[in-house]
XYZ file of C-alpha atoms in Angstrom:
204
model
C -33.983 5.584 -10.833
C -34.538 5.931 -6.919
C -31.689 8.237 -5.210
C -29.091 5.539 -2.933
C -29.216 5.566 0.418
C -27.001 7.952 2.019
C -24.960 5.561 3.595
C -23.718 4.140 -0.107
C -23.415 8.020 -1.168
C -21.048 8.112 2.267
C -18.949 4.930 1.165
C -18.921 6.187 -2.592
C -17.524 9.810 -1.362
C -14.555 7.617 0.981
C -14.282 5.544 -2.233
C -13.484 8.390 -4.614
C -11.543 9.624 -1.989
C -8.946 7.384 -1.187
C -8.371 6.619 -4.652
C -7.819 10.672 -5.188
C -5.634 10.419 -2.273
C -3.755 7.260 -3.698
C -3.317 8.633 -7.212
C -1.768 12.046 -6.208
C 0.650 9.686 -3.635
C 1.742 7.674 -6.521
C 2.143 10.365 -8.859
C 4.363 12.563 -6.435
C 6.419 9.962 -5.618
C 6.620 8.984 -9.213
C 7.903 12.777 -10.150
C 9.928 12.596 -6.658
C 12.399 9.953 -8.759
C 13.476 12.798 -10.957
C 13.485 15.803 -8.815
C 16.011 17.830 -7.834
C 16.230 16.832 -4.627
C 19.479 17.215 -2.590
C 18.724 14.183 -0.212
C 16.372 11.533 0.225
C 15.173 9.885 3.935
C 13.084 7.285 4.526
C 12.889 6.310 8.347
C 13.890 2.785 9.013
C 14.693 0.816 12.224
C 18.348 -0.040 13.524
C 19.409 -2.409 15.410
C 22.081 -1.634 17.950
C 23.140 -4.763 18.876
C 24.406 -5.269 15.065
C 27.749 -5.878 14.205
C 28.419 -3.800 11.350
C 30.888 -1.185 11.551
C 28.844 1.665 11.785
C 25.722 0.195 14.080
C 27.433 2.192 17.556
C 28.839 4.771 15.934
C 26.829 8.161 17.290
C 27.299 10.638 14.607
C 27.554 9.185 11.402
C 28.455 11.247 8.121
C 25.129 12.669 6.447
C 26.892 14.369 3.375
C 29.416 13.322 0.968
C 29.833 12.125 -2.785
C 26.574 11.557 -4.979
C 24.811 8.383 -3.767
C 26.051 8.297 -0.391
C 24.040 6.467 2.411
C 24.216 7.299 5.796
C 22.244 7.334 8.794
C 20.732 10.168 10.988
C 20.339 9.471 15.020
C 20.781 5.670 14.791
C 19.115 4.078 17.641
C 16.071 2.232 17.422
C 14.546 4.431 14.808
C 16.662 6.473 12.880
C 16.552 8.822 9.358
C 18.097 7.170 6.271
C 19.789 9.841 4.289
C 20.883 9.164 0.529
C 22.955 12.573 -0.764
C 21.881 13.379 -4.134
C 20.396 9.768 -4.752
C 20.167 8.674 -8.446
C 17.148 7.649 -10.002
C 17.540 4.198 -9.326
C 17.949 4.945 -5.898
C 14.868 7.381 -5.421
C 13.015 4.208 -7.257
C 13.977 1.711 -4.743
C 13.725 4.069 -2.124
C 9.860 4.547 -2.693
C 9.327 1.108 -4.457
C 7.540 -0.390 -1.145
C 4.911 3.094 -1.265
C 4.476 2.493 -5.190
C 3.742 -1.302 -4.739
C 1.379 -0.321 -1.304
C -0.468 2.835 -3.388
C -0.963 0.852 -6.766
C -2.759 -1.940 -4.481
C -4.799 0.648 -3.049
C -6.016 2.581 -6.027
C -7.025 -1.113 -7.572
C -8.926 -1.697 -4.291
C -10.522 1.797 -4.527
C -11.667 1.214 -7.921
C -13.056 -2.270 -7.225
C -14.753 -0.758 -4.327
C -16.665 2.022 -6.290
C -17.746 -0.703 -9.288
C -19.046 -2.634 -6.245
C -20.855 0.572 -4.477
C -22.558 1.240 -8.286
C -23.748 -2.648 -8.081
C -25.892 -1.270 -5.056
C -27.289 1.863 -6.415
C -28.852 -0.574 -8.660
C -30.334 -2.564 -5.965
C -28.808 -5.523 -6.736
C -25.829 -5.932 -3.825
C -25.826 -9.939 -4.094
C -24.715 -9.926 -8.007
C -22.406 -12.585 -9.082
C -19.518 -10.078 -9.969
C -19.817 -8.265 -6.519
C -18.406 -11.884 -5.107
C -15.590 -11.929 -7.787
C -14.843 -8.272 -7.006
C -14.344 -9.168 -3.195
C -12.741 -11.501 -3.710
C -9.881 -9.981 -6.198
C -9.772 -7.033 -3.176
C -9.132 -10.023 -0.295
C -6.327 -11.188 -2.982
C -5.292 -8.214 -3.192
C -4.680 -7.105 0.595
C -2.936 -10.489 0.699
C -0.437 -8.831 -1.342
C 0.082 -6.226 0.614
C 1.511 -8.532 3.486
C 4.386 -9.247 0.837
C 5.652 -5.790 0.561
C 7.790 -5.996 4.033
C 10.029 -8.576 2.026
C 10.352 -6.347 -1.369
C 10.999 -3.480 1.595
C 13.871 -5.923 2.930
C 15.428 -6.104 -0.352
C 15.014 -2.268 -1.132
C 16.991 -1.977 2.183
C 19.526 -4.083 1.644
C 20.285 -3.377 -1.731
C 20.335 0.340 -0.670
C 23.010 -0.018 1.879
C 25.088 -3.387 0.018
C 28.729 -2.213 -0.540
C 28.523 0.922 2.179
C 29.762 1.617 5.476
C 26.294 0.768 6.766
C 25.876 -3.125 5.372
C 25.624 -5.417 8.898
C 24.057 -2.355 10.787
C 20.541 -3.705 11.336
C 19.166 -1.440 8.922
C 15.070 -2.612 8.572
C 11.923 -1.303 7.425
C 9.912 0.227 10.282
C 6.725 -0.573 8.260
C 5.372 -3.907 8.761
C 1.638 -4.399 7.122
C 0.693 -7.107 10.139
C -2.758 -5.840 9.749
C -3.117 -6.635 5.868
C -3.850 -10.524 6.665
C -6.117 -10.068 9.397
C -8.211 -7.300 6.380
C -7.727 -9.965 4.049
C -9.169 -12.756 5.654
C -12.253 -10.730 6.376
C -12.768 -9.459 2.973
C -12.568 -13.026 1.623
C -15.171 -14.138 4.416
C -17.387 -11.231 3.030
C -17.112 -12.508 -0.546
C -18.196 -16.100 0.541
C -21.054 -14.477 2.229
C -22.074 -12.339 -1.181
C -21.487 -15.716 -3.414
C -23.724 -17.619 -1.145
C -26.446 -15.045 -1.205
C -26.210 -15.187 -4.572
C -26.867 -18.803 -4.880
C -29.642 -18.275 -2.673
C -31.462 -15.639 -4.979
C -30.904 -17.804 -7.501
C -32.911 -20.457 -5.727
C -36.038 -18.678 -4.384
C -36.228 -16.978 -8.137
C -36.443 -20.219 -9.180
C -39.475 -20.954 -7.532
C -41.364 -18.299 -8.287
């Protein structure tokens, strides 16, 4: 078997990579729910023109009884503090970076089964099409994560001083659909070359 191009050996290194990367993110975060951890912040965006109780007020209360949600600096960005969170609150506090790393370790896997497809020389196989297109799905999904983060949010602060203060998610994904798209034109492209090496082995 002829050694791959080193450009493949490049992609397969960023391949392995990321999904490294991904795994140890997901599995810290994943241990993070049952820490010991005094407080945990995830930085949001506030808006001040809100009309909840708390949305002007300067110095809000970052300490207090187990559970307790407060805010840090609120202006446009601010710090979202939750004092001695319980599980179920670390787990919706991270939920959106669970959802976003499990999509990216799929993708990274997909990716390497696709980069072995062309150390064999054959780039244009029919599963290298389904692959793509599974990955453009995928990325697609990613664009729906803003909306589980909108929940997360306002489930998080429901029933405390800070409901009605403009509390959002300063994440927003935008470029997930514009990935997607491409990825999906990609896998078109691989299904119709495809077709066409079926056709001209056909004549031979």
């Amino acid at each position: 078997m002829t050694r791959p191009p080193g450009s493949i050996r490049v992609l397969e290194w960023h391949a392995w990579a990321g999904l490294g990367l991904a795994l140890v993110m997901l599995l810290t975060s994943f241990f993070g729910i049952f820490g010991d951890s005094r407080a945990d912040t995830r930085h949001v965006s506030v808006n001040p023109h809100a009309t909840g109780a708390t949305a002007g007020d300067p110095t809000p209360a970052r300490t207090g009884p187990p559970g307790t949600v407060s805010l840090v600096e609120p202006a446009f960005d601010a710090t979202l503090t939750i004092t001695e969170p319980s599980p179920w609150q670390s787990f919706l506090l991270i939920l959106p970076e669970l959802l976003l790393m499990s999509v990216l370790c799929a993708v990274a896997v997909l990716l390497l089964l696709l980069m072995r497809s062309f150390r064999e020389h054959d780039p244009f196989a029919p599963k290298n099409a389904t692959r793509l297109t599974v990955i453009g799905v995928l990325l697609m999904c990613v664009a729906a994560i803003p909306a589980v983060d909108a929940w997360v949010l306002h489930t998080l602060v429901a029933g405390t001083p800070l409901q009605g203060a403009g509390v959002s998610a300063v994440e927003n994904y935008r470029w997930a659909p514009i990935v997607s798209v491409g990825v999906l034109a990609l896998a078109e492209f691989f299904r119709q070359g495809g077709k066409l090496r079926s056709d001209v082995q056909g004549l031979v």
